[in-house]
XYZ file of C-alpha atoms in Angstrom:
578
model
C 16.631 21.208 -145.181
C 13.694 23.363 -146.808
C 13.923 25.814 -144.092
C 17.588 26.615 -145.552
C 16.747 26.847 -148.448
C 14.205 29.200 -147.839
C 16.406 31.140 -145.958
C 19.210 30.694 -148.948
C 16.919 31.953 -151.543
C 15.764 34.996 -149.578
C 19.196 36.270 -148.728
C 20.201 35.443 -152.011
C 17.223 37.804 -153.704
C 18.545 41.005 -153.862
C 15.789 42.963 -155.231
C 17.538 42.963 -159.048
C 14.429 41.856 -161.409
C 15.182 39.169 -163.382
C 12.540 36.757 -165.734
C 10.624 34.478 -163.282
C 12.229 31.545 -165.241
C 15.720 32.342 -165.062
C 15.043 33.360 -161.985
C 13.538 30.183 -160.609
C 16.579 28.190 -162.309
C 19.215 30.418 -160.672
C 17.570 30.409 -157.345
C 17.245 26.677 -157.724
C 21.295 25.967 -158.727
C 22.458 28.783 -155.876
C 19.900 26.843 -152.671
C 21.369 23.419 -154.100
C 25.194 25.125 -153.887
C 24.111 26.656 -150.431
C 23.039 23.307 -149.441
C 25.556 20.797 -150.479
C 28.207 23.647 -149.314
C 26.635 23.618 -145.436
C 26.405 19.382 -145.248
C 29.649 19.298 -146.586
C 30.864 21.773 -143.806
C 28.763 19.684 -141.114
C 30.101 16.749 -142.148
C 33.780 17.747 -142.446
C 33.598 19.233 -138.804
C 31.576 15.736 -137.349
C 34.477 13.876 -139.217
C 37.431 16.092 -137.495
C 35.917 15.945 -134.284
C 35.398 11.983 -134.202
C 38.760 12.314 -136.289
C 40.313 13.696 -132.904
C 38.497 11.695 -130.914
C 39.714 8.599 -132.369
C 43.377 9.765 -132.741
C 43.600 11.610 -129.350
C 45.201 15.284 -131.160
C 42.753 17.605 -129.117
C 45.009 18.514 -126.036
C 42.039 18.276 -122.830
C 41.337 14.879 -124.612
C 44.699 13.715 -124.181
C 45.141 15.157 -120.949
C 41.750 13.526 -120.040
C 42.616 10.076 -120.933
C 45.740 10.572 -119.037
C 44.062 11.392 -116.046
C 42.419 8.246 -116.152
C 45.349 6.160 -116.679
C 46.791 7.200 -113.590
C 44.426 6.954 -111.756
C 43.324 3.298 -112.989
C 46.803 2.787 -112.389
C 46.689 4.337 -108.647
C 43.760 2.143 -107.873
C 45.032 -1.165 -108.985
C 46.485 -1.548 -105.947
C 43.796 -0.989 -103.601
C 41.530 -3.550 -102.126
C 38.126 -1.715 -103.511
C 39.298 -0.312 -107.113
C 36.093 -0.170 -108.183
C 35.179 2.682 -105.540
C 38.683 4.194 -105.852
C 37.905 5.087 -109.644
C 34.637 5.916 -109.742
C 34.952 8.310 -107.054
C 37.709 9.891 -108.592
C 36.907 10.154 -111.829
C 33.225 11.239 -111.151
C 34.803 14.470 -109.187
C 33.725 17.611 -111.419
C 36.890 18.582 -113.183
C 39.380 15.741 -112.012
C 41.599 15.502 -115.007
C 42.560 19.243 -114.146
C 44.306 17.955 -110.832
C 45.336 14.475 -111.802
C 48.834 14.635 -112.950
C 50.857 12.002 -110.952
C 49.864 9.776 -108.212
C 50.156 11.762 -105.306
C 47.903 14.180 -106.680
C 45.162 10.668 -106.889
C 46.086 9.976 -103.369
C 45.212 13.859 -102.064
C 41.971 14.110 -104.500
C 40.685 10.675 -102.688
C 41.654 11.731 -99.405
C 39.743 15.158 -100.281
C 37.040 13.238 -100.896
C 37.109 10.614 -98.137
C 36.979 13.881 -96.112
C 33.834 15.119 -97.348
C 31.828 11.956 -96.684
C 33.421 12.071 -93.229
C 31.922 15.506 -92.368
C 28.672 14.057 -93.670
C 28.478 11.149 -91.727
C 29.200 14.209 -88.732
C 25.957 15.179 -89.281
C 24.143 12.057 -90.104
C 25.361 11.171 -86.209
C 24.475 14.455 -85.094
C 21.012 13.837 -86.528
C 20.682 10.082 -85.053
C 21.171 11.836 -81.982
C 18.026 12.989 -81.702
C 15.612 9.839 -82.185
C 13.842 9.347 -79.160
C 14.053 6.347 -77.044
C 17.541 6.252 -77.528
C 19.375 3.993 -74.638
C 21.756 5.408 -72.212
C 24.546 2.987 -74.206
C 23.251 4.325 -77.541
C 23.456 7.870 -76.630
C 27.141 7.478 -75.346
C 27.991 5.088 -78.342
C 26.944 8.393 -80.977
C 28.788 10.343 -78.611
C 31.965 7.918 -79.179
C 31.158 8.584 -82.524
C 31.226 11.967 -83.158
C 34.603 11.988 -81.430
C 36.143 9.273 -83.689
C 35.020 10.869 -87.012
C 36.482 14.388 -85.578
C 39.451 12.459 -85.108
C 39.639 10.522 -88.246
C 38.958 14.536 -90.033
C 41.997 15.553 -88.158
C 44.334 12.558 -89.713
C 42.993 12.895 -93.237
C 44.186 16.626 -93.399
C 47.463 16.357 -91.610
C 47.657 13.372 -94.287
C 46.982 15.398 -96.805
C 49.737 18.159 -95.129
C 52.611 15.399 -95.214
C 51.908 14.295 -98.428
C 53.590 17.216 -99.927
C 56.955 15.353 -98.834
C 56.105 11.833 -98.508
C 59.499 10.357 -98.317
C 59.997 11.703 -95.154
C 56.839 11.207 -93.396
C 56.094 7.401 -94.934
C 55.840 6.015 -91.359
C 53.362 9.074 -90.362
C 51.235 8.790 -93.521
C 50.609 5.291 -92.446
C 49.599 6.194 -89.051
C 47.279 8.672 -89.896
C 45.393 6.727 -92.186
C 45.329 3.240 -89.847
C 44.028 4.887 -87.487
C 41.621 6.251 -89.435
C 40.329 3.243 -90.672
C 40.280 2.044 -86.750
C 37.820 5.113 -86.153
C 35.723 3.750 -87.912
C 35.143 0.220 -86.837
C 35.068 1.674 -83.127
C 32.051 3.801 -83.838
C 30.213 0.667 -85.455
C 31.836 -1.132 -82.425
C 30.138 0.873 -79.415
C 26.912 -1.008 -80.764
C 27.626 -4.281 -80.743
C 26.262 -5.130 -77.500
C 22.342 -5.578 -77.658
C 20.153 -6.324 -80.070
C 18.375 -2.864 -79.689
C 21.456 -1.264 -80.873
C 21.449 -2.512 -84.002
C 18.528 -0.553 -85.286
C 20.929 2.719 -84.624
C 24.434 0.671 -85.958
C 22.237 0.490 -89.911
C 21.891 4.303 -89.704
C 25.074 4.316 -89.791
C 26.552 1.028 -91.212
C 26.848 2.203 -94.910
C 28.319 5.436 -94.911
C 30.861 3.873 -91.938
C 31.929 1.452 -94.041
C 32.292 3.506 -97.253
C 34.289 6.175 -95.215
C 36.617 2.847 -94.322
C 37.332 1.546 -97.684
C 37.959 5.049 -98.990
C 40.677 5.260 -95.996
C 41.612 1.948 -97.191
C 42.065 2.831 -100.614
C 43.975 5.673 -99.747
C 46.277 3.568 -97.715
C 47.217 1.308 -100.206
C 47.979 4.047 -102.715
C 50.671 5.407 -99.765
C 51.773 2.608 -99.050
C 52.299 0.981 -102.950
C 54.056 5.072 -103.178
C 56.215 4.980 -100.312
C 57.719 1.462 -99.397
C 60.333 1.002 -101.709
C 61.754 4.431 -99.968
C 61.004 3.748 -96.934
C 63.010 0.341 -97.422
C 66.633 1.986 -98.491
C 66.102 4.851 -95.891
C 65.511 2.492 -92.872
C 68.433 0.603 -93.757
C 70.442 3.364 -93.136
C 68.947 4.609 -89.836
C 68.994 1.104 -88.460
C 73.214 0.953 -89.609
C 73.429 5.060 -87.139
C 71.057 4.163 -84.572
C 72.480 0.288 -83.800
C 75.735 2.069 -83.693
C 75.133 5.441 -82.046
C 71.981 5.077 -79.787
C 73.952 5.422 -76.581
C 69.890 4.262 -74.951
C 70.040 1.126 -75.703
C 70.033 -1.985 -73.311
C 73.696 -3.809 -73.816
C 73.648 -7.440 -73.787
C 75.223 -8.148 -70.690
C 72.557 -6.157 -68.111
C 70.483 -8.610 -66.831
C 66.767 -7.965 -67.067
C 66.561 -6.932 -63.206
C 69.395 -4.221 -63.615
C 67.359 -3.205 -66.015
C 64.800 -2.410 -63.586
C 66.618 -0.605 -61.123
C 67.734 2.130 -63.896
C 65.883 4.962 -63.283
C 63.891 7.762 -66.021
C 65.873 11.300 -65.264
C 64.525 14.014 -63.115
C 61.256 15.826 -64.329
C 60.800 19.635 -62.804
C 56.522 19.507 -62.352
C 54.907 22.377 -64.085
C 51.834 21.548 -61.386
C 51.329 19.428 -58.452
C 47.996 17.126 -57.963
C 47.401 16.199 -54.340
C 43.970 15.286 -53.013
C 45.295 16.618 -49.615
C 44.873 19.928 -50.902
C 48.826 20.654 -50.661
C 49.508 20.520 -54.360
C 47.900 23.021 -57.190
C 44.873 20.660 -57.433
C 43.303 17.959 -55.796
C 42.257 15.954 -59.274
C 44.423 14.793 -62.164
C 41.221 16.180 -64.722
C 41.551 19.283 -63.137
C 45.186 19.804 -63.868
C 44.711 18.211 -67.060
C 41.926 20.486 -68.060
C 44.071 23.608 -66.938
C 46.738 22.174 -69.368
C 47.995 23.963 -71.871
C 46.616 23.260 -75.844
C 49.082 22.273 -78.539
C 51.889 22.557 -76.773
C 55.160 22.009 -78.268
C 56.867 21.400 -75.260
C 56.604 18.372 -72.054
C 54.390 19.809 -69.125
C 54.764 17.844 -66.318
C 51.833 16.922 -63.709
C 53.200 15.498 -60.631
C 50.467 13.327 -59.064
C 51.521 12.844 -55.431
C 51.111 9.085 -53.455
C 47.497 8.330 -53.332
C 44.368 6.727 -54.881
C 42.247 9.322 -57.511
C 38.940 7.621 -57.950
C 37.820 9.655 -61.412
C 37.917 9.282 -65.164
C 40.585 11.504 -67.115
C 40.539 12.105 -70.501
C 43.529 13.716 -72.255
C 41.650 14.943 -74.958
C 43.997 15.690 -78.761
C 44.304 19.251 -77.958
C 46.335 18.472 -74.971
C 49.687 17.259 -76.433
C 52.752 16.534 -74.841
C 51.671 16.127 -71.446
C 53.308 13.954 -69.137
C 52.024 12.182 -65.931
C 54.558 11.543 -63.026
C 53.740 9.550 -60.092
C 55.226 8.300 -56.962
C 55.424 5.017 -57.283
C 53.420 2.725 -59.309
C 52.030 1.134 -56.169
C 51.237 4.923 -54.673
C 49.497 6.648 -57.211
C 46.862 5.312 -58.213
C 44.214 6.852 -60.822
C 40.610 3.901 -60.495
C 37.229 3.851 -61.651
C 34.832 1.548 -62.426
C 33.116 2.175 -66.066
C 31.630 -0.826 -67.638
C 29.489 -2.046 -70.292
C 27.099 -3.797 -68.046
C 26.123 -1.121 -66.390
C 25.421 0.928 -69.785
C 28.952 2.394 -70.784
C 30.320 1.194 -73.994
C 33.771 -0.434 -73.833
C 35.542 2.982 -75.584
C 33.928 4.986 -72.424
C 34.628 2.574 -69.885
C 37.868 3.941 -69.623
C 39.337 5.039 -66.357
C 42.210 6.909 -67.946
C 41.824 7.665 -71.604
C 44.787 8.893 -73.756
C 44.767 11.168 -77.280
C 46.823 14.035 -77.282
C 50.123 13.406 -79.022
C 53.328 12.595 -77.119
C 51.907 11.751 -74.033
C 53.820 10.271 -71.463
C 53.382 8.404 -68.046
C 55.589 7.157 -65.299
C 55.107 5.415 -61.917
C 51.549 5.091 -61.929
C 48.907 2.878 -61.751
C 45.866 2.795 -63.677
C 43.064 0.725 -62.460
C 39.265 -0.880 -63.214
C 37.441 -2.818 -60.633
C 34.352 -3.380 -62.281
C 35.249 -7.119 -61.779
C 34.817 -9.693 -64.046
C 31.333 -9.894 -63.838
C 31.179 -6.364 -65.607
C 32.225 -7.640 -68.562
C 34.454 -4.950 -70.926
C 35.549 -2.369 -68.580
C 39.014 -0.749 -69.651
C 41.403 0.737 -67.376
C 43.815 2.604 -69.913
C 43.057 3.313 -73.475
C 45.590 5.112 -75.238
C 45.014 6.723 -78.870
C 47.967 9.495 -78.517
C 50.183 8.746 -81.454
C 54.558 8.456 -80.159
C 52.839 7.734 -76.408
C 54.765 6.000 -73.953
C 54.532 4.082 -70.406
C 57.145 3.309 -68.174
C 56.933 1.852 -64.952
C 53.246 1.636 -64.675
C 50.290 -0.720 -63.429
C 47.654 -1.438 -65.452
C 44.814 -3.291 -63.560
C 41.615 -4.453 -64.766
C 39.848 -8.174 -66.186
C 38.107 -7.850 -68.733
C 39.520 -5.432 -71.774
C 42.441 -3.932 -69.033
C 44.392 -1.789 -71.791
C 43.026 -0.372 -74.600
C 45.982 0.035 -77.190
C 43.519 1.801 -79.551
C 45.315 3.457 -82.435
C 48.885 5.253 -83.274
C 52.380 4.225 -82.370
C 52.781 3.416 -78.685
C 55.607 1.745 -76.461
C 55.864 0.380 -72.320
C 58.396 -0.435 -71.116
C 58.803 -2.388 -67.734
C 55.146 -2.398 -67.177
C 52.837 -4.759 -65.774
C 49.267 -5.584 -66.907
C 46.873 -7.803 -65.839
C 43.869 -9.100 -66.681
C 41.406 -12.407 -68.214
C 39.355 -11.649 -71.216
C 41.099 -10.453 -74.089
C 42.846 -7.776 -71.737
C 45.357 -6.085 -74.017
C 43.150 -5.605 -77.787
C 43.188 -2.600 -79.950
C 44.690 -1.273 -83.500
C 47.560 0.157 -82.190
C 50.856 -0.461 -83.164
C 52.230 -1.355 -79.913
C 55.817 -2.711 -78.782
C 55.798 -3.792 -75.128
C 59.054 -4.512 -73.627
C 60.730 -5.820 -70.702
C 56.713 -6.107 -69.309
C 55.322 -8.549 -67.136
C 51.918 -9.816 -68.440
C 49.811 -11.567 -66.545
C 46.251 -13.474 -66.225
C 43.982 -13.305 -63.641
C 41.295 -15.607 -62.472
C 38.235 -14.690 -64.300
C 35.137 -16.346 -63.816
C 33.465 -19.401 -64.041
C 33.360 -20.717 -67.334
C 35.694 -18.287 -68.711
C 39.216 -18.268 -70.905
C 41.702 -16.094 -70.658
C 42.879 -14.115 -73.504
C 46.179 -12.486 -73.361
C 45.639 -10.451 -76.387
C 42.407 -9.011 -78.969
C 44.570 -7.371 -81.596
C 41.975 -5.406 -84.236
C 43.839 -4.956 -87.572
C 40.886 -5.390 -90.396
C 42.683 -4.121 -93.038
C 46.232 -6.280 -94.690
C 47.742 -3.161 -95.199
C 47.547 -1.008 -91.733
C 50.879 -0.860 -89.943
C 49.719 -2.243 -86.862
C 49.951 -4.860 -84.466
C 50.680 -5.815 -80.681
C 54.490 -6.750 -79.967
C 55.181 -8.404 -77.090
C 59.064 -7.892 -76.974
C 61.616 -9.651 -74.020
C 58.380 -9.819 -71.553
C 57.169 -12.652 -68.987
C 54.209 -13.961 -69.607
C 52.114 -15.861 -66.522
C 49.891 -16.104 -64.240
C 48.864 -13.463 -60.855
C 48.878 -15.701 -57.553
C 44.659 -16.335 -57.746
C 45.151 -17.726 -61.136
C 48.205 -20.231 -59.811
C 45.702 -21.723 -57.362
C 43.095 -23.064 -60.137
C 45.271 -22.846 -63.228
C 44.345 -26.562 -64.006
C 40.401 -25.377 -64.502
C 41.024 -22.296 -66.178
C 42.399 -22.005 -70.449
C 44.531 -19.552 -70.638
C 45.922 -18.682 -74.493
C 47.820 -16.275 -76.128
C 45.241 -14.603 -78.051
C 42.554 -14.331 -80.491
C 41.767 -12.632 -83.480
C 39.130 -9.772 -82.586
C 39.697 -8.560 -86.522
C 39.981 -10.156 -90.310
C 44.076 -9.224 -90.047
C 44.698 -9.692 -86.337
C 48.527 -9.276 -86.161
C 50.225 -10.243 -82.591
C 53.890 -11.378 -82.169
C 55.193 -12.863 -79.505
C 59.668 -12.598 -79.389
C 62.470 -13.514 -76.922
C 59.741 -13.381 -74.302
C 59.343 -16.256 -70.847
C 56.230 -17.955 -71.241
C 55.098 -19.874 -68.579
C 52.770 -22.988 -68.365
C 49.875 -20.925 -67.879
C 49.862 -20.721 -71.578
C 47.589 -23.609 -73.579
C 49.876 -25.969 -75.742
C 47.883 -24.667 -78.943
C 49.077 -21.311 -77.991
C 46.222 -19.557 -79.740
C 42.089 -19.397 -79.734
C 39.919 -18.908 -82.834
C 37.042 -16.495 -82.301
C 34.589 -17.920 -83.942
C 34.670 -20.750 -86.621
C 37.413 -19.838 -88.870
C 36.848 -16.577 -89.040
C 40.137 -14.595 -89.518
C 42.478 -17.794 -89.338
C 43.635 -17.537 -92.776
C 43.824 -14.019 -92.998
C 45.859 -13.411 -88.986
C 49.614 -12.791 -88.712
C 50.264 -14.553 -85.370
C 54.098 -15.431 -84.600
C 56.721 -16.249 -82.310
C 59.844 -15.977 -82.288
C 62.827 -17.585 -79.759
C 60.614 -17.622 -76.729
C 61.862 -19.742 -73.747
C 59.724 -21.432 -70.586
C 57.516 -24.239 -70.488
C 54.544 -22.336 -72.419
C 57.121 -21.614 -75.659
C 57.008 -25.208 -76.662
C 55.648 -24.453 -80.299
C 55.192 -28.120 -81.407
C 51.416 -28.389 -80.532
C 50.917 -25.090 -81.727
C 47.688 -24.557 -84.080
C 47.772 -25.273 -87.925
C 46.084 -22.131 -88.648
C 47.385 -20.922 -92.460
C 48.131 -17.175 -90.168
C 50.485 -18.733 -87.826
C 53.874 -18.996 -88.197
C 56.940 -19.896 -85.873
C 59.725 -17.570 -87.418
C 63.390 -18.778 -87.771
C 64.428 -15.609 -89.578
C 66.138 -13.127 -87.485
C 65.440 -10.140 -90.255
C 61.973 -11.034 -90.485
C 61.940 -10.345 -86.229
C 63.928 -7.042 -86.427
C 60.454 -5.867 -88.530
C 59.089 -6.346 -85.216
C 61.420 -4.510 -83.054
C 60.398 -0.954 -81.530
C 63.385 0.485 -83.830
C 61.288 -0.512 -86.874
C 57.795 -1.506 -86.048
C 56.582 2.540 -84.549
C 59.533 4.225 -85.899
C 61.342 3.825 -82.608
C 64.653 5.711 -83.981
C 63.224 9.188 -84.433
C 61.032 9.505 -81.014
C 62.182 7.060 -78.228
C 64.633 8.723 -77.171
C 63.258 12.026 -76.811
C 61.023 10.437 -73.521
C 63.960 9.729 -71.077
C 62.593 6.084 -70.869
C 65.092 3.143 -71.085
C 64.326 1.426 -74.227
C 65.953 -1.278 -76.981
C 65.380 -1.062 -80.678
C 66.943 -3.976 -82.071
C 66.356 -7.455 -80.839
C-alpha cells in the first residue's frame, strides 16, 4: 500500500509549485482517491472472477466442467472408475477433446497405448538382468510379442471407433484380447518360484495396462449393445432364411461328415520328399506373402513334419491344406518341463488373421509327464479348422484369443486340454480324454475369461464328448470332468452335445477353494448320453442348466463370433443357429 502511494504522489507531482501545505493536503486526498480507486478495481475483478466461477458464464469453464461430466459419466460403468477418471482428466488439455463419449473411449485408449509402449521397454530392459533362466528369457520374449500385439488392437480400436455401430463385435475383440495379452505375459511366469522375482518387475504396470483395457471395454460395450441388439435381430431373421450353408435338420451327423470343403488351387506345395516347392511348412510359411488380402494356399503333402510353425500377424489369410488328417501330420515336442513356457510350447502356433486349416493333424508328444505342452494355439482373429487332429495331454489346444470356429474336429487330451480366452464355437467335434497319469484328473476344458465383460468363452456346440480307447480300460480310476475355471469369469457352455459316462456326475471341478465359483458362467443346455444327467450337478452360484432356447442361440456360432459375416467366406460346412 505505501509503495502506491509513493508511486501515486510522484506521478501525480507535476513540477507546478504550489504551498507545501496545500500541497501536502492535495497530495494526501489524490494517493487516498488513487488508492481506494485501485482496491476497488481489485476487488471488483476478484468478485467477477469468483462471480463466474460460481455461476459457470466464462465459456472454457463451462466447457471444462462439461468435460468432466462426461467423462464421470463414461466411467461409471467401468469396473475401475477411479483409474478411468483420473487418467483422463489428468491428460494436459482433455476438456479440448472431450465432447461425447466416444471421444472418452479414444482419449483412454490413447492413453492405455502409451503405458503399453512403456511397459515395451520396461521388458526390453528386464531382458538384460543376468542370471536370467532359459524359461525367463523365453517368458520376456512371450512378452514383448503380446504387448506388440495388444499395440496393434488398441489402434485398429481406435480406427473402428470412428463407426462403431458397425464394427461393435470387432471393437470387442480387439480389446478382449487385449486384456488376454496381458495375463499371458504375467502367465509365462507362473511356474517356479525363481520366476517370480522377474513377474514383480512387471506385475504393476501389467495389471494397470489391463484395467485400462478393461475400462475401455466397458465404455464400448455400455456404447454399443443396445445397437448391436436391434441390428443382430435382423441379420439372424436374413441369415436363418438365406444362408444356403447351413446344416438342415434332417442330415444325420455322419452325412455330415462325408460333405466335403470345395477345391483349393495351392499357391505352393510342401513335401519333405523334395517334390513340392519346399520341404518344411515354416519355410513356405515364411516365404508367404504379408498382409495379404487374399487366401494363399499351402498344400502340405501326406507325411509327418517334425518342426514348430509360427504364423506370425503379418501373415494373414493363409490357409493350410493337407491330405488327410491322418497323413499330414505337423509334431513337436515343446514343454514346460523341459524349460519352454506353455505359450512357446506350441507345435503349431496361429496369429495372422483369417487363417485357415484343413485335413491336418497337429500333434505334441511330450507325454503327460511333460506337463503343459500345447499342440495348436491359435490367436488369428475369424480362424477356422475343419477336419483336423489335434493331439496332445496336457494343454492340447490353445484357443488363445479372437473369434475362432472347428468344425468336425477331434481333440484329445487329460489336463485341462482345450483352455484359453478365445471365443470359440466347436461344432460337430469329437472331444475326447486320454489316460493321463497317475494321480491325475482330466479336464475337458480351462476357459480364461478374467474380466465380466470380454466376449469370450469356449462353446462346445452338437459334439461327442468321451473317452480314447486307453482311457475306456481304467475309466473307473481316473475323474474325468467337464472343466474348471482357470480365470475369475471362466465362461464354458456345453449344448445339444453326447456326453458319455466318462463325464463325473458333478459335471464340473473347482480350481482351488472357491475361487471363481461365484463369478463362472458354466451351462448346459439339452445334452443327451449318460454323462448329461444334470441332477447331481454342482451348486456353484455360476452354474446354470438353461431351459431357455433364446438364451442358447447367444451361444450359437451365428451370434457368439459373429458367425453371419465370415463363416461362409471359408468353404467349411458350418450351422449358425441351434
Amino acid at each position: 500500500m505505501s509503495k502506491t502511494n509513493q508511486v501515486s504522489a510522484g506521478t501525480l507531482d507535476s513540477g507546478n509549485h504550489i504551498p507545501v501545505s496545500k500541497k501536502n493536503k492535495k497530495l494526501f486526498f489524490f494517493a487516498s482517491l488513487t488508492t481506494l480507486l485501485l482496491v476497488s478495481a481489485i476487488v471488483g475483478v476478484s468478485v467477477g472472477v469468483n462471480s463466474r466461477k460460481n455461476s459457470g458464464d466464462g465459456p472454457h469453464n463451462v466447457h471444462s466442467r462439461m468435460a468432466h461430466a462426461i467423462v464421470k459419466s463414461a466411467c461409471s460403468s467401468t469396473m475401475y472408475p477411479d483409474l478411468c477418471f483420473s487418467a483422463i482428466v489428468t491428460e494436459p488439455g482433455f476438456a479440448r477433446k472431450v465432447s461425447t463419449r466416444k471421444d472418452v473411449i479414444e482419449l483412454s485408449l490413447n492413453i492405455t497405448i502409451r503405458a503399453a509402449q512403456h511397459n515395451y521397454f520396461n521388458v526390453r530392459k528386464l531382458q538384460t538382468r543376468k542370471g536370467l533362466t532359459k524359461r525367463e528369457k523365453i517368458a520376456l520374449h512371450d512378452c514383448l510379442e503380446t504387448i506388440d500385439n495388444t499395440l496393434d488392437e488398441l489402434h485398429r480400436a481406435i480406427a473402428d471407433l470412428e463407426d462403431s455401430g458397425h464394427h461393435a463385435d470387432n471393437l470387442k475383440t480387439l480389446i478382449s484380447a487385449a486384456i488376454t495379452n496381458q495375463e499371458t505375459c504375467l502367465d509365462g511366469f507362473s511356474h517356479d518360484g525363481a520366476d517370480k522375482h522377474v513377474r514383480e518387475g512387471l506385475m504393476d504396470r501389467q495389471l494397470h495396462v489391463e484395467r485400462m483395457c478393461s475400462n475401455a471395454l466397458a465404455m464400448i460395450k455400455n456404447m454399443t449393445d443396445s445397437e448391436v441388439s436391434m441390428r443382430n435381430r435382423k441379420l439372424t431373421e436374413v441369415d436363418e432364411a438365406a444362408d444356403g450353408v447351413r446344416w438342415p435338420e434332417w442330415i444325420s451327423a455322419g452325412d455330415r461328415r462325408l460333405l466335403q470343403a470345395p477345391t483349393v488351387t495351392p499357391n505352393v506345395v510342401v513335401a519333405a520328399d523334395g517334390s513340392g516347392n519346399y520341404r518344411t511348412v515354416a519355410e513356405a510359411v515364411a516365404a508367404a506373402p504379408e498382409g495379404s488380402s487374399t487366401r494363399y494356399v499351402i498344400r502340405i503333402k501326406a507325411g509327418v513334419y517334425r518342426e514348430n510353425v509360427e504364423v506370425t500377424k503379418k501373415k494373414t489369410n493363409i490357409m493350410f491344406v493337407g491330405d488327410g488328417r491322418t497323413n499330414t501330420v505337423i509334431t513337436g515336442n515343446r514343454n514346460v518341463v523341459d524349460g519352454s513356457t506353455t505359450f512357446h510350447s506350441a507345435t503349431v502356433a496361429v496369429v495372422g488373421g483369417r487363417f485357415l486349416a484343413r485335413d491336418i493333424t497337429f500333434q505334441n508328444t511330450a507325454g503327460p509327464s511333460k506337463h503343459q505342452a500345447v499342440a495348436l494355439r491359435v490367436g488369428a482373429d475369424l480362424s477356422a479348422f475343419y477336419r483336423c487332429d489335434v493331439l496332445a495331454y496336457q494343454d492340447s489346444l490353445y484357443v488363445h484369443s479372437n473369434r475362432q470356429f472347428f468344425i468336425n474336429c477331434l481333440i484329445a487330451g487329460t489336463v485341462d486340454f482345450i483352455f484359453g480366452d478365445s471365443a470359440v464355437v466347436l461344432q460337430d467335434c469329437d472331444i475326447h480324454a486320454r489316460r493321463p497319469n497317475s494321480g491325475q484328473k482330466n479336464m475337458v476344458t480351462a476357459q480364461g475369461r478374467v474380466d465380466p465383460n470380454q466376449n469370450t468363452g469356449i462353446v462346445i456346440h452338437n459334439c461327442r464328448i468321451g473317452a480314447t480307447q486307453d482311457l475306456l480300460a481304467v475309466k473307473g480310476s481316473v475323474e474325468t470332468y467337464l472343466g474348471r475355471p482357470w480365470k475369475e469369469y471362466s465362461r464354458t457352455v456345453i449344448m445339444k452335445s453326447e456326453i458319455s459316462d466318462v463325464i463325473q456326475p458333478e459335471g464340473w471341478f473347482p480350481w482351488e477353494g472357491n475361487f471363481a465359483l461365484n463369478t463362472l458362467f458354466y451351462g448346459e443346455y439339452q445334452n443327451t448320453g449318460p454323462g448329461a444327467v444334470t441332477s447331481a450337478r454342482v451348486n456353484w452360484k455360476g452354474f446354470r442348466v438353461i431351459t431357455s432356447a433364446t438364451e442358447a442361440q447367444s451361444f450359437t456360432p451365428g451370434n457368439f463370433i459373429a458367425g453371419s459375416s465370415w463363416l461362409r467366406s471359408t468353404g467349411f460346412p458350418f450351422a449358425l443357429g441351434l
